[in-house]
């Protein structure tokens, strides 16, 4: 966290308290339908595909992530290990396409691949990621929208900063039924496959990369339109202000 905070500072990137000591992850269920892109401040869309790999224990999770935009992809291998001293240990490694293809052969067939669009944006000086689940998926993921952020603020204060153009159905932070591990299960949930242990939740995005992409001039969204102007060409402020108008 300290190194990421230093990089952002040198780049002149305002991350709010996301990288501050004691920052916690919050997740909110968003009620559909998804607003028109013009309702959002400047944003970046990324296509993301997750595959869970076979492991010897549900307490240890291994997965692959393919993340891309405009035909350019990056690949990540992540291992989440059981808690040590009250914390889950996560080891994340950038890998090549060749390694990705090789490791993909070990995909856990009990899980469906997870396809989603991750929309990153700043609103009220807070960095948000909206996960838009895409087909094919289990019926439990139909029209699923999950908003994530990190903050040191208490929940009641953070809720005042939530995007006003999104309809928040509730705070689902820490609820196992909204973890990617359980959402991706191929079969319907039962006592045998549903997991509520300490490693049930999914990884966070690279905030240094995400925020820098939002604050760099000339970036484009997945439709090739200038991200500073939104997907419909209307002007959107480049700051972290967000009034829903």
PDB file of C-alpha atoms in Angstrom:
ATOM      1  CA  UNK A   1       0.000   0.000   0.000  1.00  0.00           C
ATOM      2  CA  UNK A   2       2.776   2.435   0.895  1.00  0.00           C
ATOM      3  CA  UNK A   3       4.555   1.974  -2.451  1.00  0.00           C
ATOM      4  CA  UNK A   4       1.297   2.391  -4.395  1.00  0.00           C
ATOM      5  CA  UNK A   5       0.527   5.529  -2.414  1.00  0.00           C
ATOM      6  CA  UNK A   6       3.965   6.934  -3.293  1.00  0.00           C
ATOM      7  CA  UNK A   7       3.522   6.182  -6.997  1.00  0.00           C
ATOM      8  CA  UNK A   8       0.119   7.872  -7.077  1.00  0.00           C
ATOM      9  CA  UNK A   9       1.505  10.922  -5.261  1.00  0.00           C
ATOM     10  CA  UNK A  10       4.351  11.295  -7.751  1.00  0.00           C
ATOM     11  CA  UNK A  11       1.908  11.008 -10.637  1.00  0.00           C
ATOM     12  CA  UNK A  12      -0.287  13.682  -9.076  1.00  0.00           C
ATOM     13  CA  UNK A  13      -3.136  11.204  -8.700  1.00  0.00           C
ATOM     14  CA  UNK A  14      -5.705  11.775  -5.962  1.00  0.00           C
ATOM     15  CA  UNK A  15      -6.827   8.420  -4.554  1.00  0.00           C
ATOM     16  CA  UNK A  16      -8.702   9.708  -1.530  1.00  0.00           C
ATOM     17  CA  UNK A  17      -8.232   7.353   1.414  1.00  0.00           C
ATOM     18  CA  UNK A  18      -8.282   4.137  -0.647  1.00  0.00           C
ATOM     19  CA  UNK A  19      -4.577   3.490  -0.046  1.00  0.00           C
ATOM     20  CA  UNK A  20      -4.534   4.798   3.517  1.00  0.00           C
ATOM     21  CA  UNK A  21      -3.601   2.579   6.444  1.00  0.00           C
ATOM     22  CA  UNK A  22      -6.717   0.856   7.741  1.00  0.00           C
ATOM     23  CA  UNK A  23      -8.642   1.227   4.490  1.00  0.00           C
ATOM     24  CA  UNK A  24     -11.337  -1.452   4.169  1.00  0.00           C
ATOM     25  CA  UNK A  25     -13.187  -2.956   1.248  1.00  0.00           C
ATOM     26  CA  UNK A  26     -16.906  -2.242   0.876  1.00  0.00           C
ATOM     27  CA  UNK A  27     -19.288  -3.902  -1.547  1.00  0.00           C
ATOM     28  CA  UNK A  28     -22.791  -2.737  -2.470  1.00  0.00           C
ATOM     29  CA  UNK A  29     -25.519  -4.453  -4.451  1.00  0.00           C
ATOM     30  CA  UNK A  30     -26.835  -2.159  -7.185  1.00  0.00           C
ATOM     31  CA  UNK A  31     -30.432  -2.312  -8.320  1.00  0.00           C
ATOM     32  CA  UNK A  32     -30.831  -2.432 -12.108  1.00  0.00           C
ATOM     33  CA  UNK A  33     -31.238  -1.433 -14.786  1.00  0.00           C
ATOM     34  CA  UNK A  34     -27.774  -0.006 -15.433  1.00  0.00           C
ATOM     35  CA  UNK A  35     -28.004   3.760 -16.088  1.00  0.00           C
ATOM     36  CA  UNK A  36     -27.092   5.152 -19.481  1.00  0.00           C
ATOM     37  CA  UNK A  37     -23.329   5.772 -19.856  1.00  0.00           C
ATOM     38  CA  UNK A  38     -24.015   9.515 -20.020  1.00  0.00           C
ATOM     39  CA  UNK A  39     -25.080   9.380 -16.337  1.00  0.00           C
ATOM     40  CA  UNK A  40     -21.547   8.424 -15.283  1.00  0.00           C
ATOM     41  CA  UNK A  41     -18.587  10.749 -14.797  1.00  0.00           C
ATOM     42  CA  UNK A  42     -15.500   9.921 -16.838  1.00  0.00           C
ATOM     43  CA  UNK A  43     -14.919   6.169 -16.698  1.00  0.00           C
ATOM     44  CA  UNK A  44     -12.920   3.283 -18.090  1.00  0.00           C
ATOM     45  CA  UNK A  45     -14.443  -0.090 -19.032  1.00  0.00           C
ATOM     46  CA  UNK A  46     -12.387  -3.279 -18.904  1.00  0.00           C
ATOM     47  CA  UNK A  47     -13.431  -6.760 -19.957  1.00  0.00           C
ATOM     48  CA  UNK A  48     -12.495  -9.298 -17.282  1.00  0.00           C
ATOM     49  CA  UNK A  49     -12.577 -13.106 -17.323  1.00  0.00           C
ATOM     50  CA  UNK A  50     -11.876 -15.197 -14.209  1.00  0.00           C
ATOM     51  CA  UNK A  51     -11.234 -18.952 -14.031  1.00  0.00           C
ATOM     52  CA  UNK A  52     -10.855 -20.853 -10.769  1.00  0.00           C
ATOM     53  CA  UNK A  53      -8.215 -23.597 -10.797  1.00  0.00           C
ATOM     54  CA  UNK A  54      -8.151 -26.947  -9.037  1.00  0.00           C
ATOM     55  CA  UNK A  55      -6.649 -26.919  -5.527  1.00  0.00           C
ATOM     56  CA  UNK A  56      -6.481 -29.443  -2.732  1.00  0.00           C
ATOM     57  CA  UNK A  57      -8.681 -27.406  -0.397  1.00  0.00           C
ATOM     58  CA  UNK A  58     -11.444 -24.806  -0.564  1.00  0.00           C
ATOM     59  CA  UNK A  59      -9.494 -22.846   2.030  1.00  0.00           C
ATOM     60  CA  UNK A  60      -6.851 -22.250  -0.629  1.00  0.00           C
ATOM     61  CA  UNK A  61      -8.117 -20.655  -3.823  1.00  0.00           C
ATOM     62  CA  UNK A  62      -6.236 -20.272  -7.084  1.00  0.00           C
ATOM     63  CA  UNK A  63      -7.552 -18.356 -10.059  1.00  0.00           C
ATOM     64  CA  UNK A  64      -6.584 -16.789 -13.347  1.00  0.00           C
ATOM     65  CA  UNK A  65      -7.646 -13.358 -14.513  1.00  0.00           C
ATOM     66  CA  UNK A  66      -7.663 -12.075 -18.066  1.00  0.00           C
ATOM     67  CA  UNK A  67      -8.216  -8.322 -18.190  1.00  0.00           C
ATOM     68  CA  UNK A  68      -8.298  -6.193 -21.297  1.00  0.00           C
ATOM     69  CA  UNK A  69      -9.385  -3.158 -23.211  1.00  0.00           C
ATOM     70  CA  UNK A  70      -9.328  -2.396 -26.942  1.00  0.00           C
ATOM     71  CA  UNK A  71      -7.832  -5.791 -27.759  1.00  0.00           C
ATOM     72  CA  UNK A  72      -4.926  -5.544 -25.296  1.00  0.00           C
ATOM     73  CA  UNK A  73      -4.868  -8.089 -22.469  1.00  0.00           C
ATOM     74  CA  UNK A  74      -2.979  -8.688 -19.240  1.00  0.00           C
ATOM     75  CA  UNK A  75      -2.913 -11.941 -17.286  1.00  0.00           C
ATOM     76  CA  UNK A  76      -2.719 -12.533 -13.547  1.00  0.00           C
ATOM     77  CA  UNK A  77      -2.359 -15.662 -11.423  1.00  0.00           C
ATOM     78  CA  UNK A  78      -3.632 -15.287  -7.856  1.00  0.00           C
ATOM     79  CA  UNK A  79      -3.351 -17.604  -4.861  1.00  0.00           C
ATOM     80  CA  UNK A  80      -5.346 -16.921  -1.697  1.00  0.00           C
ATOM     81  CA  UNK A  81      -4.168 -18.867   1.330  1.00  0.00           C
ATOM     82  CA  UNK A  82      -5.828 -19.509   4.716  1.00  0.00           C
ATOM     83  CA  UNK A  83      -5.697 -16.836   7.382  1.00  0.00           C
ATOM     84  CA  UNK A  84      -2.481 -16.112   9.232  1.00  0.00           C
ATOM     85  CA  UNK A  85      -2.638 -13.819  12.246  1.00  0.00           C
ATOM     86  CA  UNK A  86      -6.172 -12.845  11.281  1.00  0.00           C
ATOM     87  CA  UNK A  87      -5.376 -11.981   7.650  1.00  0.00           C
ATOM     88  CA  UNK A  88      -5.807 -13.833   4.376  1.00  0.00           C
ATOM     89  CA  UNK A  89      -2.555 -14.083   2.441  1.00  0.00           C
ATOM     90  CA  UNK A  90      -2.863 -13.263  -1.258  1.00  0.00           C
ATOM     91  CA  UNK A  91      -0.045 -13.770  -3.761  1.00  0.00           C
ATOM     92  CA  UNK A  92      -0.644 -12.139  -7.128  1.00  0.00           C
ATOM     93  CA  UNK A  93       1.686 -12.690 -10.109  1.00  0.00           C
ATOM     94  CA  UNK A  94       1.630 -11.191 -13.589  1.00  0.00           C
ATOM     95  CA  UNK A  95       2.051 -13.972 -16.153  1.00  0.00           C
ATOM     96  CA  UNK A  96       2.452 -14.332 -19.913  1.00  0.00           C
ATOM     97  CA  UNK A  97      -0.259 -15.413 -22.339  1.00  0.00           C
ATOM     98  CA  UNK A  98       1.616 -18.686 -22.784  1.00  0.00           C
ATOM     99  CA  UNK A  99       1.588 -19.384 -19.041  1.00  0.00           C
ATOM    100  CA  UNK A 100      -2.061 -18.359 -18.865  1.00  0.00           C
ATOM    101  CA  UNK A 101      -2.993 -20.857 -21.572  1.00  0.00           C
ATOM    102  CA  UNK A 102      -1.026 -23.621 -19.867  1.00  0.00           C
ATOM    103  CA  UNK A 103      -2.502 -22.988 -16.409  1.00  0.00           C
ATOM    104  CA  UNK A 104      -6.004 -22.754 -17.862  1.00  0.00           C
ATOM    105  CA  UNK A 105      -5.857 -26.495 -18.491  1.00  0.00           C
ATOM    106  CA  UNK A 106      -6.191 -26.899 -14.717  1.00  0.00           C
ATOM    107  CA  UNK A 107      -9.520 -25.052 -14.538  1.00  0.00           C
ATOM    108  CA  UNK A 108     -11.871 -26.279 -11.823  1.00  0.00           C
ATOM    109  CA  UNK A 109     -14.916 -27.671 -13.645  1.00  0.00           C
ATOM    110  CA  UNK A 110     -17.050 -27.101 -10.558  1.00  0.00           C
ATOM    111  CA  UNK A 111     -16.885 -23.406 -11.384  1.00  0.00           C
ATOM    112  CA  UNK A 112     -18.116 -21.531 -14.424  1.00  0.00           C
ATOM    113  CA  UNK A 113     -15.854 -18.892 -15.961  1.00  0.00           C
ATOM    114  CA  UNK A 114     -16.790 -15.419 -14.725  1.00  0.00           C
ATOM    115  CA  UNK A 115     -17.326 -12.806 -17.432  1.00  0.00           C
ATOM    116  CA  UNK A 116     -17.832  -9.205 -16.427  1.00  0.00           C
ATOM    117  CA  UNK A 117     -17.267  -5.631 -17.447  1.00  0.00           C
ATOM    118  CA  UNK A 118     -15.453  -3.651 -14.765  1.00  0.00           C
ATOM    119  CA  UNK A 119     -16.268   0.063 -14.915  1.00  0.00           C
ATOM    120  CA  UNK A 120     -13.814   2.259 -12.982  1.00  0.00           C
ATOM    121  CA  UNK A 121     -14.635   5.867 -12.144  1.00  0.00           C
ATOM    122  CA  UNK A 122     -14.175   8.660  -9.612  1.00  0.00           C
ATOM    123  CA  UNK A 123     -17.187  10.138  -7.856  1.00  0.00           C
ATOM    124  CA  UNK A 124     -17.233  12.501  -4.870  1.00  0.00           C
ATOM    125  CA  UNK A 125     -13.444  12.070  -4.609  1.00  0.00           C
ATOM    126  CA  UNK A 126     -13.944   8.324  -4.151  1.00  0.00           C
ATOM    127  CA  UNK A 127     -12.636   5.625  -6.516  1.00  0.00           C
ATOM    128  CA  UNK A 128     -15.306   3.051  -7.454  1.00  0.00           C
ATOM    129  CA  UNK A 129     -15.424  -0.130  -9.478  1.00  0.00           C
ATOM    130  CA  UNK A 130     -18.744  -1.354 -10.831  1.00  0.00           C
ATOM    131  CA  UNK A 131     -18.795  -5.015 -11.855  1.00  0.00           C
ATOM    132  CA  UNK A 132     -21.363  -5.753 -14.555  1.00  0.00           C
ATOM    133  CA  UNK A 133     -21.801  -9.521 -14.878  1.00  0.00           C
ATOM    134  CA  UNK A 134     -22.060 -10.826 -18.448  1.00  0.00           C
ATOM    135  CA  UNK A 135     -23.351 -14.034 -20.013  1.00  0.00           C
ATOM    136  CA  UNK A 136     -22.772 -16.923 -19.999  1.00  0.00           C
ATOM    137  CA  UNK A 137     -23.322 -17.306 -16.271  1.00  0.00           C
ATOM    138  CA  UNK A 138     -25.403 -19.095 -13.657  1.00  0.00           C
ATOM    139  CA  UNK A 139     -28.934 -17.744 -13.245  1.00  0.00           C
ATOM    140  CA  UNK A 140     -27.927 -16.301  -9.845  1.00  0.00           C
ATOM    141  CA  UNK A 141     -25.791 -13.752 -11.718  1.00  0.00           C
ATOM    142  CA  UNK A 142     -28.521 -12.520 -14.056  1.00  0.00           C
ATOM    143  CA  UNK A 143     -28.445  -8.698 -14.212  1.00  0.00           C
ATOM    144  CA  UNK A 144     -26.031  -8.665 -11.262  1.00  0.00           C
ATOM    145  CA  UNK A 145     -24.344  -5.324 -10.522  1.00  0.00           C
ATOM    146  CA  UNK A 146     -21.839  -4.974  -7.661  1.00  0.00           C
ATOM    147  CA  UNK A 147     -20.155  -1.716  -6.663  1.00  0.00           C
ATOM    148  CA  UNK A 148     -16.850  -1.849  -4.782  1.00  0.00           C
ATOM    149  CA  UNK A 149     -14.656   0.716  -3.087  1.00  0.00           C
ATOM    150  CA  UNK A 150     -12.035   1.000  -0.344  1.00  0.00           C
ATOM    151  CA  UNK A 151     -12.209   3.574   2.435  1.00  0.00           C
ATOM    152  CA  UNK A 152     -11.305   4.378   6.032  1.00  0.00           C
ATOM    153  CA  UNK A 153     -14.655   6.124   6.480  1.00  0.00           C
ATOM    154  CA  UNK A 154     -17.387   4.609   8.652  1.00  0.00           C
ATOM    155  CA  UNK A 155     -20.232   3.126   6.639  1.00  0.00           C
ATOM    156  CA  UNK A 156     -22.695   5.962   7.271  1.00  0.00           C
ATOM    157  CA  UNK A 157     -20.180   8.538   6.001  1.00  0.00           C
ATOM    158  CA  UNK A 158     -19.183   6.436   2.997  1.00  0.00           C
ATOM    159  CA  UNK A 159     -22.814   6.006   1.980  1.00  0.00           C
ATOM    160  CA  UNK A 160     -23.050   9.774   1.535  1.00  0.00           C
ATOM    161  CA  UNK A 161     -20.357   9.497  -1.157  1.00  0.00           C
ATOM    162  CA  UNK A 162     -21.997   6.722  -3.138  1.00  0.00           C
ATOM    163  CA  UNK A 163     -22.828   7.634  -6.753  1.00  0.00           C
ATOM    164  CA  UNK A 164     -26.237   9.359  -6.760  1.00  0.00           C
ATOM    165  CA  UNK A 165     -27.063   8.004 -10.232  1.00  0.00           C
ATOM    166  CA  UNK A 166     -26.933   4.390  -8.978  1.00  0.00           C
ATOM    167  CA  UNK A 167     -29.744   2.753  -7.007  1.00  0.00           C
ATOM    168  CA  UNK A 168     -28.105   1.007  -4.052  1.00  0.00           C
ATOM    169  CA  UNK A 169     -30.093  -2.020  -2.896  1.00  0.00           C
ATOM    170  CA  UNK A 170     -27.907  -2.680   0.131  1.00  0.00           C
ATOM    171  CA  UNK A 171     -24.508  -3.164   1.717  1.00  0.00           C
ATOM    172  CA  UNK A 172     -23.346  -6.735   1.029  1.00  0.00           C
ATOM    173  CA  UNK A 173     -19.783  -6.391   2.342  1.00  0.00           C
ATOM    174  CA  UNK A 174     -18.535  -9.734   3.631  1.00  0.00           C
ATOM    175  CA  UNK A 175     -21.647 -11.658   2.571  1.00  0.00           C
ATOM    176  CA  UNK A 176     -20.482 -14.985   1.138  1.00  0.00           C
ATOM    177  CA  UNK A 177     -23.378 -15.224  -1.317  1.00  0.00           C
ATOM    178  CA  UNK A 178     -21.899 -12.249  -3.175  1.00  0.00           C
ATOM    179  CA  UNK A 179     -18.343 -13.587  -3.329  1.00  0.00           C
ATOM    180  CA  UNK A 180     -17.117 -14.439  -6.805  1.00  0.00           C
ATOM    181  CA  UNK A 181     -16.111 -17.914  -5.633  1.00  0.00           C
ATOM    182  CA  UNK A 182     -19.695 -18.816  -4.737  1.00  0.00           C
ATOM    183  CA  UNK A 183     -21.305 -16.890  -7.579  1.00  0.00           C
ATOM    184  CA  UNK A 184     -19.260 -18.901 -10.084  1.00  0.00           C
ATOM    185  CA  UNK A 185     -20.275 -22.343  -8.774  1.00  0.00           C
ATOM    186  CA  UNK A 186     -21.739 -24.408 -11.607  1.00  0.00           C
ATOM    187  CA  UNK A 187     -24.325 -26.211  -9.477  1.00  0.00           C
ATOM    188  CA  UNK A 188     -26.996 -24.733  -7.262  1.00  0.00           C
ATOM    189  CA  UNK A 189     -25.750 -23.956  -3.765  1.00  0.00           C
ATOM    190  CA  UNK A 190     -25.868 -26.597  -1.051  1.00  0.00           C
ATOM    191  CA  UNK A 191     -23.993 -27.359   2.164  1.00  0.00           C
ATOM    192  CA  UNK A 192     -21.320 -29.219   0.218  1.00  0.00           C
ATOM    193  CA  UNK A 193     -20.257 -26.556  -2.284  1.00  0.00           C
ATOM    194  CA  UNK A 194     -21.152 -23.203  -0.684  1.00  0.00           C
ATOM    195  CA  UNK A 195     -18.116 -21.702   1.023  1.00  0.00           C
ATOM    196  CA  UNK A 196     -18.227 -19.015   3.711  1.00  0.00           C
ATOM    197  CA  UNK A 197     -14.627 -19.215   4.906  1.00  0.00           C
ATOM    198  CA  UNK A 198     -12.072 -16.387   5.157  1.00  0.00           C
ATOM    199  CA  UNK A 199     -10.921 -16.577   1.527  1.00  0.00           C
ATOM    200  CA  UNK A 200     -14.385 -16.429  -0.025  1.00  0.00           C
ATOM    201  CA  UNK A 201     -14.119 -12.899  -1.371  1.00  0.00           C
ATOM    202  CA  UNK A 202     -12.465 -11.916  -4.636  1.00  0.00           C
ATOM    203  CA  UNK A 203      -9.501  -9.760  -5.423  1.00  0.00           C
ATOM    204  CA  UNK A 204      -9.423  -6.001  -5.760  1.00  0.00           C
ATOM    205  CA  UNK A 205      -8.283  -4.078  -8.797  1.00  0.00           C
ATOM    206  CA  UNK A 206      -4.890  -2.367  -9.101  1.00  0.00           C
ATOM    207  CA  UNK A 207      -5.800   1.120  -7.872  1.00  0.00           C
ATOM    208  CA  UNK A 208      -2.571   2.709  -9.141  1.00  0.00           C
ATOM    209  CA  UNK A 209      -3.344   1.575 -12.678  1.00  0.00           C
ATOM    210  CA  UNK A 210      -7.073   2.218 -12.441  1.00  0.00           C
ATOM    211  CA  UNK A 211      -6.918   5.770 -11.131  1.00  0.00           C
ATOM    212  CA  UNK A 212      -4.025   6.763 -13.393  1.00  0.00           C
ATOM    213  CA  UNK A 213      -6.041   5.664 -16.426  1.00  0.00           C
ATOM    214  CA  UNK A 214      -8.893   7.892 -15.292  1.00  0.00           C
ATOM    215  CA  UNK A 215      -6.647  10.914 -14.840  1.00  0.00           C
ATOM    216  CA  UNK A 216      -4.613  10.608 -18.055  1.00  0.00           C
ATOM    217  CA  UNK A 217      -5.628  12.813 -20.964  1.00  0.00           C
ATOM    218  CA  UNK A 218      -6.510  11.171 -24.234  1.00  0.00           C
ATOM    219  CA  UNK A 219      -7.580   7.787 -22.865  1.00  0.00           C
ATOM    220  CA  UNK A 220     -10.417   5.937 -24.534  1.00  0.00           C
ATOM    221  CA  UNK A 221     -13.170   3.666 -23.365  1.00  0.00           C
ATOM    222  CA  UNK A 222     -13.967   0.301 -24.945  1.00  0.00           C
ATOM    223  CA  UNK A 223     -16.045   1.975 -27.643  1.00  0.00           C
ATOM    224  CA  UNK A 224     -13.068   4.026 -28.777  1.00  0.00           C
ATOM    225  CA  UNK A 225     -14.667   7.265 -27.604  1.00  0.00           C
ATOM    226  CA  UNK A 226     -12.675   9.757 -25.574  1.00  0.00           C
ATOM    227  CA  UNK A 227     -13.194   8.769 -21.949  1.00  0.00           C
ATOM    228  CA  UNK A 228     -12.999  12.401 -20.923  1.00  0.00           C
ATOM    229  CA  UNK A 229     -16.138  13.034 -22.937  1.00  0.00           C
ATOM    230  CA  UNK A 230     -18.118   9.969 -21.940  1.00  0.00           C
ATOM    231  CA  UNK A 231     -19.553   7.413 -24.333  1.00  0.00           C
ATOM    232  CA  UNK A 232     -22.127   9.747 -25.824  1.00  0.00           C
ATOM    233  CA  UNK A 233     -19.752  12.641 -26.534  1.00  0.00           C
ATOM    234  CA  UNK A 234     -21.204  14.960 -23.899  1.00  0.00           C
ATOM    235  CA  UNK A 235     -18.690  16.763 -21.685  1.00  0.00           C
ATOM    236  CA  UNK A 236     -18.058  15.255 -18.275  1.00  0.00           C
ATOM    237  CA  UNK A 237     -15.913  16.990 -15.628  1.00  0.00           C
ATOM    238  CA  UNK A 238     -12.468  15.464 -15.190  1.00  0.00           C
ATOM    239  CA  UNK A 239     -12.505  15.972 -11.426  1.00  0.00           C
ATOM    240  CA  UNK A 240     -13.749  13.557  -8.794  1.00  0.00           C
ATOM    241  CA  UNK A 241     -16.955  15.559  -8.335  1.00  0.00           C
ATOM    242  CA  UNK A 242     -20.148  13.712  -9.072  1.00  0.00           C
ATOM    243  CA  UNK A 243     -23.601  15.219  -8.714  1.00  0.00           C
ATOM    244  CA  UNK A 244     -25.622  12.853 -10.867  1.00  0.00           C
ATOM    245  CA  UNK A 245     -26.683  15.579 -13.272  1.00  0.00           C
TER     246      UNK A 245
END
